[in-house]
Short mmCIF file of C-alpha atoms in Angstrom, two decimals:
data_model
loop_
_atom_site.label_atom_id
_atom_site.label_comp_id
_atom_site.label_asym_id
_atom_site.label_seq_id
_atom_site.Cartn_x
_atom_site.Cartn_y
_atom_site.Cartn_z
CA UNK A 1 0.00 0.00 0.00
CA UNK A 2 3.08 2.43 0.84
CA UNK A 3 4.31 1.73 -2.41
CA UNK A 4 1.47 2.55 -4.41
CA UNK A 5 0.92 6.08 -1.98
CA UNK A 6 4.39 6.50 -3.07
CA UNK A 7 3.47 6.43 -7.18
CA UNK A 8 0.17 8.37 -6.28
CA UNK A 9 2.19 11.37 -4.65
CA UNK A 10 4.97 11.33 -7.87
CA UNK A 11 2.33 11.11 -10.40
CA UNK A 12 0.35 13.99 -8.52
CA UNK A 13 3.57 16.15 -8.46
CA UNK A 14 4.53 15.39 -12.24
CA UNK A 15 0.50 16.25 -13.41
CA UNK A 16 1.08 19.18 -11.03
CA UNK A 17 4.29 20.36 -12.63
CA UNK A 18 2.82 19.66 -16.40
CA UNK A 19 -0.14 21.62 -15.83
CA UNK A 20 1.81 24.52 -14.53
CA UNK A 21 4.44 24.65 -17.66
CA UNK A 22 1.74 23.90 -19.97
CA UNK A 23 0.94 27.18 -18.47
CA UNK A 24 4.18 29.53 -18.49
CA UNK A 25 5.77 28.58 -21.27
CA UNK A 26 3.01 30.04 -23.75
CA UNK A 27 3.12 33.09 -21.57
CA UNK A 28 7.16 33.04 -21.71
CA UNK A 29 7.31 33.83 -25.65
CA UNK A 30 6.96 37.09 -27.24
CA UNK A 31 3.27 37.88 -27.83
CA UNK A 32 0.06 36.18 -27.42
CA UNK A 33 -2.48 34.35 -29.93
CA UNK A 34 -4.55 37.37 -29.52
CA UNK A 35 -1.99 39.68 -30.91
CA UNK A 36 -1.11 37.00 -33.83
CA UNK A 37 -4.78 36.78 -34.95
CA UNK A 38 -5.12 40.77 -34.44
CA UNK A 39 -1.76 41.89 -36.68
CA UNK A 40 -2.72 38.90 -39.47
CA UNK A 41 -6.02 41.26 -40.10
CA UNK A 42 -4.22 43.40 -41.34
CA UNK A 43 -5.77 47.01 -40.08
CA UNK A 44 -9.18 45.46 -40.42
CA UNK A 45 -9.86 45.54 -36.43
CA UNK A 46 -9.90 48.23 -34.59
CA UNK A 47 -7.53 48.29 -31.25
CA UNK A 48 -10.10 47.89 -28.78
CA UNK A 49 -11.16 44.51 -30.38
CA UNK A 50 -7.83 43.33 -28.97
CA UNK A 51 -8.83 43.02 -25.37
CA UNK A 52 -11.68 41.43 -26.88
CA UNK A 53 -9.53 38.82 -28.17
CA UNK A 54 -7.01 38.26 -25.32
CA UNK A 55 -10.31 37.68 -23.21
CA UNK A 56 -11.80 35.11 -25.79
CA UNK A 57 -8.31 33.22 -25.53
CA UNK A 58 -7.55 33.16 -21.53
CA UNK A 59 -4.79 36.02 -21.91
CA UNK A 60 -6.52 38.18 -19.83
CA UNK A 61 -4.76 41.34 -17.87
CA UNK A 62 -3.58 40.83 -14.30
CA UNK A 63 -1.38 39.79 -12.44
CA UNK A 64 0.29 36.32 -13.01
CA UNK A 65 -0.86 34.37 -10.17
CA UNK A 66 -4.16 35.51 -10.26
CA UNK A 67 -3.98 34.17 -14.37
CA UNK A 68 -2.57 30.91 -12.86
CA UNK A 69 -5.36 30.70 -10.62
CA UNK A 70 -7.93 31.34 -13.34
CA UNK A 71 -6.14 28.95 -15.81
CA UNK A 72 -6.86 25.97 -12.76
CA UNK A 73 -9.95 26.77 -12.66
CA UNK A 74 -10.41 26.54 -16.53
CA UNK A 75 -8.53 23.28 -16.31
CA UNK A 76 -10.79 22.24 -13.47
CA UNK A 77 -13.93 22.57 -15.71
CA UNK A 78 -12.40 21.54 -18.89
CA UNK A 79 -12.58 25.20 -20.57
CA UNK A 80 -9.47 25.58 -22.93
CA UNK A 81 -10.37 28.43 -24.52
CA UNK A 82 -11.59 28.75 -28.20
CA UNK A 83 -9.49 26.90 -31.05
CA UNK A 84 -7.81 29.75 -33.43
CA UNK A 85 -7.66 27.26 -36.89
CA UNK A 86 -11.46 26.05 -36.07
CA UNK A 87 -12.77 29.56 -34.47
CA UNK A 88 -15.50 29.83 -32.98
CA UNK A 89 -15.13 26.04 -32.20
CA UNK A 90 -14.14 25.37 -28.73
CA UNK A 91 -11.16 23.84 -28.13
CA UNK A 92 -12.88 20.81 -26.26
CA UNK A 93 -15.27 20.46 -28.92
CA UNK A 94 -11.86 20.00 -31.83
CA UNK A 95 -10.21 17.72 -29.64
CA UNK A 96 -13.31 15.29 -29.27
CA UNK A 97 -13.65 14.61 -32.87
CA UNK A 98 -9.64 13.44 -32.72
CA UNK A 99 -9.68 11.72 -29.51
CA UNK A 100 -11.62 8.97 -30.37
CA UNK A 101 -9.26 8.04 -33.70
CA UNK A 102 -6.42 7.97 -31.87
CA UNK A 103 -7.49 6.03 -29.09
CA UNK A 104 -9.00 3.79 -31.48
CA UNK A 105 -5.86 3.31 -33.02
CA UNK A 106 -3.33 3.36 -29.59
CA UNK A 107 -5.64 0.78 -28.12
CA UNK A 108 -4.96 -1.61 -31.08
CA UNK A 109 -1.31 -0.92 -31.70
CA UNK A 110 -0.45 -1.18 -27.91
CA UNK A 111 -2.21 -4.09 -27.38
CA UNK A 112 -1.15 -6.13 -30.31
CA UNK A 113 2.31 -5.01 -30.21
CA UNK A 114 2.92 -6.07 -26.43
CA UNK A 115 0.90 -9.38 -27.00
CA UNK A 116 2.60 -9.99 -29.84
CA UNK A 117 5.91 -8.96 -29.05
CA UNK A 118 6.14 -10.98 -25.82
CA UNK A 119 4.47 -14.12 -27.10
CA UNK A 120 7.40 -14.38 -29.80
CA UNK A 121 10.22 -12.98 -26.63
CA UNK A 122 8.62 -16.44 -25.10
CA UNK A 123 8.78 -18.86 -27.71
CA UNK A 124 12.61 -17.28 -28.62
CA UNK A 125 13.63 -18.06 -25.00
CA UNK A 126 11.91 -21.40 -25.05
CA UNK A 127 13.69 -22.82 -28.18
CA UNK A 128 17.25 -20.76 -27.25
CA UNK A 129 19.53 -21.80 -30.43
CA UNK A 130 16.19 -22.20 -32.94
CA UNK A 131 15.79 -20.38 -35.94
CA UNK A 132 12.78 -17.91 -33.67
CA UNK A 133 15.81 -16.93 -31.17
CA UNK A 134 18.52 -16.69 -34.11
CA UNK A 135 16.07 -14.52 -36.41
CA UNK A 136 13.68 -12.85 -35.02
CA UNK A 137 15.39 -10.59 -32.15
CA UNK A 138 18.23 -8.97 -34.41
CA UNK A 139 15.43 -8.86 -37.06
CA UNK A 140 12.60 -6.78 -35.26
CA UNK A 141 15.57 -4.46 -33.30
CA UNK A 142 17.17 -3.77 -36.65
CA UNK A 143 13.60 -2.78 -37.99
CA UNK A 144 12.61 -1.01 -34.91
CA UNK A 145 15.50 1.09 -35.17
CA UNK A 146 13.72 3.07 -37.90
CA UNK A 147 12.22 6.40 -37.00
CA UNK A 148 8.17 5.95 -36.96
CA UNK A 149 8.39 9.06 -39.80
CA UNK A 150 10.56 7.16 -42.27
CA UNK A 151 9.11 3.58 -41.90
CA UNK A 152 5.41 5.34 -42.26
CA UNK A 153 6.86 6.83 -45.23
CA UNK A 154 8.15 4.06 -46.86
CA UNK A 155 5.17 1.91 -46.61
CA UNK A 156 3.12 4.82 -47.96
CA UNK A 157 4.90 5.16 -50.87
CA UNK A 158 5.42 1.30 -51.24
CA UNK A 159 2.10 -0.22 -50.33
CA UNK A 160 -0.14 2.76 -50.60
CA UNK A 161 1.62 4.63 -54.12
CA UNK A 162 3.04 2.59 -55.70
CA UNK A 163 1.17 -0.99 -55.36
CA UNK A 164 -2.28 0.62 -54.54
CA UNK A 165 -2.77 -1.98 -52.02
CA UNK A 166 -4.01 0.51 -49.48
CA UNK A 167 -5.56 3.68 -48.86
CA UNK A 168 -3.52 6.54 -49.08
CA UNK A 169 -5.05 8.37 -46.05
CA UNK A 170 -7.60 9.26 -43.70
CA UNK A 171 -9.43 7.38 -41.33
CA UNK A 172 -12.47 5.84 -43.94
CA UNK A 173 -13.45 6.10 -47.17
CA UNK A 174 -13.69 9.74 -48.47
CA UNK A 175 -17.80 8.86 -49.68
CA UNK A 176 -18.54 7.23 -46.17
CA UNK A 177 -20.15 8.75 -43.35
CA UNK A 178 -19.86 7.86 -39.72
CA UNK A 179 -22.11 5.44 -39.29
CA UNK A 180 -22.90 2.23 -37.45
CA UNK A 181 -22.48 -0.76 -40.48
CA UNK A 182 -20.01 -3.47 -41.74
CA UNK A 183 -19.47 -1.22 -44.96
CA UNK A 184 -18.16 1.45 -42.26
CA UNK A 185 -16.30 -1.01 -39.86
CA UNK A 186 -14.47 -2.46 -42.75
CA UNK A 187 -13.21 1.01 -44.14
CA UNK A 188 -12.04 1.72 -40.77
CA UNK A 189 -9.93 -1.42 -39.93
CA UNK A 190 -8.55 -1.06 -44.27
CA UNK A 191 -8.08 2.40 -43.50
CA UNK A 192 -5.88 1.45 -39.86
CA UNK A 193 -3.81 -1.15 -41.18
CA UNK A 194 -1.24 1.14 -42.76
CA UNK A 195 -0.53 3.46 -39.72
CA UNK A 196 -1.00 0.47 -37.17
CA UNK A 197 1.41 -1.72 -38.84
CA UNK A 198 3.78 1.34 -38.57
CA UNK A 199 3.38 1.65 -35.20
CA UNK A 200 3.92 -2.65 -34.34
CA UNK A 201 6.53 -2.95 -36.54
CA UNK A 202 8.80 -0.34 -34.77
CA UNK A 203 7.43 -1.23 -30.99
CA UNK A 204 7.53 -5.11 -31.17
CA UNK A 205 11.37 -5.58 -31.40
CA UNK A 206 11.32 -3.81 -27.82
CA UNK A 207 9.13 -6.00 -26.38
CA UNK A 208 10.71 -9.16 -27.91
CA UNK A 209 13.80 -8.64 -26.44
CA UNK A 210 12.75 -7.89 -22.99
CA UNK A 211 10.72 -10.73 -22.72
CA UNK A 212 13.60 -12.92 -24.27
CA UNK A 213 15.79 -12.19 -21.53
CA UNK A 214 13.80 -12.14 -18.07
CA UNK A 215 12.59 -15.49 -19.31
CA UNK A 216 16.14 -16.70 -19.63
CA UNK A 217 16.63 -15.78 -16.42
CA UNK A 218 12.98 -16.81 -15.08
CA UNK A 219 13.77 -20.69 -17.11
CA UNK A 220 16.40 -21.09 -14.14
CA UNK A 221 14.77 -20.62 -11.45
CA UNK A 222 14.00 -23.90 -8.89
CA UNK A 223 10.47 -23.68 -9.42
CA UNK A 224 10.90 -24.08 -13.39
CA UNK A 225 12.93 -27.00 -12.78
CA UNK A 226 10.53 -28.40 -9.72
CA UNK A 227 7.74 -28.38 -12.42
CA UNK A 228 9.71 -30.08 -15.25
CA UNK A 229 11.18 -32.55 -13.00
CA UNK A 230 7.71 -33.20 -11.76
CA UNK A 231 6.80 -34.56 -15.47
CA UNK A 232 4.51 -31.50 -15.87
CA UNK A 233 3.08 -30.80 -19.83
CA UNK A 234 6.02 -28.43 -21.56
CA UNK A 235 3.65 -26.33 -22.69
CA UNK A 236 2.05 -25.18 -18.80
CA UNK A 237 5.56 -25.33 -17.43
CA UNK A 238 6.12 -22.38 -20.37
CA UNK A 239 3.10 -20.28 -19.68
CA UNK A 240 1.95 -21.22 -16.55
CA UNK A 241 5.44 -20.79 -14.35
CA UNK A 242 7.77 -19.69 -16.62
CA UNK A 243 6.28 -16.81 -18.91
CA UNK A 244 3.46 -15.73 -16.17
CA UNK A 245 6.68 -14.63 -13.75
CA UNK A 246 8.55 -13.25 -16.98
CA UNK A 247 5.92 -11.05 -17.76
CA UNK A 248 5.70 -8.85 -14.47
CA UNK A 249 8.75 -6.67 -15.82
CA UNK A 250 6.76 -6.19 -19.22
CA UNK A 251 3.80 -4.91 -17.39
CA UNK A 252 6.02 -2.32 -15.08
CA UNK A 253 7.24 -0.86 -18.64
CA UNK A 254 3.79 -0.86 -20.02
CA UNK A 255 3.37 2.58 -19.17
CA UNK A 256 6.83 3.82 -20.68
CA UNK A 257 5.56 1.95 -23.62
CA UNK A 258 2.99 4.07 -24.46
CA UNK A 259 4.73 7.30 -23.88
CA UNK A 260 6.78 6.44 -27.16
CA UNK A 261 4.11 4.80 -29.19
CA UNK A 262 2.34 8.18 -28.51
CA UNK A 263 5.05 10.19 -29.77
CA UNK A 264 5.24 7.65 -32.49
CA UNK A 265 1.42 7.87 -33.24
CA UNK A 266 1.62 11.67 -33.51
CA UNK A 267 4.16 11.30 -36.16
CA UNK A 268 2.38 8.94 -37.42
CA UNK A 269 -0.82 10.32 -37.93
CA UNK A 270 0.63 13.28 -39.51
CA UNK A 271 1.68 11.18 -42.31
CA UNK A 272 -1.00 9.27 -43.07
CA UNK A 273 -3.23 12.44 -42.24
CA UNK A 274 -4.68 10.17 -40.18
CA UNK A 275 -7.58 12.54 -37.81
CA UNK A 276 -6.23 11.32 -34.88
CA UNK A 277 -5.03 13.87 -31.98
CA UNK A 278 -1.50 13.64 -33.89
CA UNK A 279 -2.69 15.57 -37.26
CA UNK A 280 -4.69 18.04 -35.21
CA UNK A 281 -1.35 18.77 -33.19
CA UNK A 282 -0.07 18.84 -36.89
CA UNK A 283 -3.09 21.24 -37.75
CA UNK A 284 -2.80 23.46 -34.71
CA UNK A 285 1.27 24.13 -34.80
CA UNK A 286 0.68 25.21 -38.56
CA UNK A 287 -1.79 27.52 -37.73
CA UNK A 288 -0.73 29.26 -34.54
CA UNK A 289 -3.39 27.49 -32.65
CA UNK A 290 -1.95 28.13 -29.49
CA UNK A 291 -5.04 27.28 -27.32
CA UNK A 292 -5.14 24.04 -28.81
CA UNK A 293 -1.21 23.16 -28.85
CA UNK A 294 -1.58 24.02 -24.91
CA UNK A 295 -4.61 21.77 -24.35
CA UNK A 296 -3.30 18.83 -26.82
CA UNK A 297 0.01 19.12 -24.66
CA UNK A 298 -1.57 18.92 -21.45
CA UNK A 299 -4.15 15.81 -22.43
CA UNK A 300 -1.05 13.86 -24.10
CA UNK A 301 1.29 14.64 -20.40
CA UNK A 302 -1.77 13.49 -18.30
CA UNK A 303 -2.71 10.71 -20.56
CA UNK A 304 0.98 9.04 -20.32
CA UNK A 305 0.59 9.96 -16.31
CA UNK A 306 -2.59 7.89 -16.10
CA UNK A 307 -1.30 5.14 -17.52
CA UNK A 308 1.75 4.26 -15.85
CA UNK A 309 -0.67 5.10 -12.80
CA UNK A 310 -2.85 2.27 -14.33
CA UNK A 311 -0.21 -0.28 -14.83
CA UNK A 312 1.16 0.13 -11.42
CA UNK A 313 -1.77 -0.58 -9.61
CA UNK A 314 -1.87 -3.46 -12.00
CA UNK A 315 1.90 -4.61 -10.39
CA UNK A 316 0.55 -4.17 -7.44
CA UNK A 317 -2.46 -7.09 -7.84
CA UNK A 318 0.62 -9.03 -10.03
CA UNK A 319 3.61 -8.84 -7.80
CA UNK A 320 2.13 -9.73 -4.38
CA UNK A 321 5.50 -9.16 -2.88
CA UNK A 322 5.15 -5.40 -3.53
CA UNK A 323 1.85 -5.12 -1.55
CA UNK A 324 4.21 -5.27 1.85
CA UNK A 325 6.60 -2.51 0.57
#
């Protein structure tokens, strides 16, 4: 239980200390969004519509702790301002129509990736010496290697320009509408596969090899050889004692996990202009959408928080020797 207070407090103090950047360093550079919108018109507004603007966009006179203190309590209702690149769209309202791609598509990389990734780290520490162990691990890090950008790239041009095996882009087809039917489902998952299999290929090699090697370890233990020598099927000594012990360290890195599959995802997305939370960071940092840079930032921080948050209360019900820390 200490241990898990422990994690609480940190992740408290790291949301604490995002929130509050996420705050000065807009306020640190020269200007303000209001400013930017008011000098690209141009003449065409008059200077009292400035205030107007600065008010519309949280930059409001004062002084700075008193703006800190409002800006928590915008936080604390989810009030981000209005979105410069959709105006008048609120920023909350831009975000939602993102959110749900990309989670769509973190969900499924993540999970296949680390299911997939360890389930081959398992079967290449198993058969140590076969062609699995000798292949696969220099394979997938040599692959993995490669920056989500150019890999997304390549298979682009490759599989999407040149062979016309898949879409090009977006998230369905371009004469589809949202809607609740196989036709829709299908042009979804053919419209995923590109930027998904982007996002395994460079994350499973990671996995692999740290499963590989605690299971090495894990193989020669006593209670591994206990259950062999006790003429126990190969096959539950290898999942149910071996792999089920390896596999604690793989869930404690979970949560690092995603922080770079999200910074891979952005990436990403941007290529495939994929309308995931990725492109609209894309989207905002072309426009000078500084209300929505500053709330994309702050969701993307938090999200990464929660989920290491998640995955150690998860080691907490694994491990049972942590519960007495």
């Amino acid at each position: 239980m200490r241990f898990l207070l422990r994690r609480i407090s940190f992740y408290l103090i790291a949301a604490w200390a995002s929130i509050t950047l996420n705050f000065f360093l807009p306020r640190a550079m020269p200007g303000d969004p209001a400013s930017v919108i008011f000098a690209s018109f141009r003449g065409q507004l008059r200077p009292e519509q400035l205030q107007s603007l600065k008010e519309a966009y949280g930059f409001v006179e004062g002084p700075l702790w008193k703006q800190y203190l409002t800006y928590l309590g915008q936080i604390a209702s989810l009030n981000f301002g209005i979105s410069i690149s959709s105006f008048p769209a609120k920023v909350t309202t831009v975000i939602s129509t993102g959110l749900a791609w990309t989670l769509l598509l973190g969900a499924v990389t993540l999970v296949i990736g680390f299911l997939l990734g360890n389930f081959l780290g398992v079967l290449a520490a198993w058969k140590r010496g076969g062609w699995v162990d000798t292949v696969l691990p220099p394979l997938t890090i040599f692959v993995g290697s490669f920056p989500y950008f150019w890999l997304a790239m390549l298979l682009l041009f490759l599989l999407g320009f040149k062979m016309g095996v898949f879409p090009m882009g977006h998230a369905y087809a371009d004469n589809l509408a949202p809607q609740l039917s196989l036709r829709f489902v299908w042009s979804v998952i053919y419209h995923m596969i590109l930027p998904a299999l982007t996002i395994i290929v460079v994350s499973i090699g990671g996995w692999l090899l740290g499963m590989r090697n605690t299971m090495i370890s894990v193989l020669g233990e006593d209670y591994v050889t206990m259950a062999e020598a006790k003429g126990l099927p190969q096959r539950r000594v290898m999942l149910n004692y071996a792999a089920r012990n390896a596999l604690l360290p793989s869930v404690t890195s979970f949560g690092m996990a995603l922080g770079f599959v999200v910074s891979g995802q952005i990436v990403t997305e941007i290529v495939f202009s994929y309308p995931g939370v990725g492109y609209q960071l894309y989207r905002a940092v072309q426009n000078l959408d500084y209300p929505l840079m500053q709330a994309l930032f702050l969701m993307i921080t938090l999200a990464v928080l929660v989920a290491n948050l998640l995955v150690d209360i998860l080691y907490v019900r694994l491990d049972p020797r942590v519960r007495v820390r």
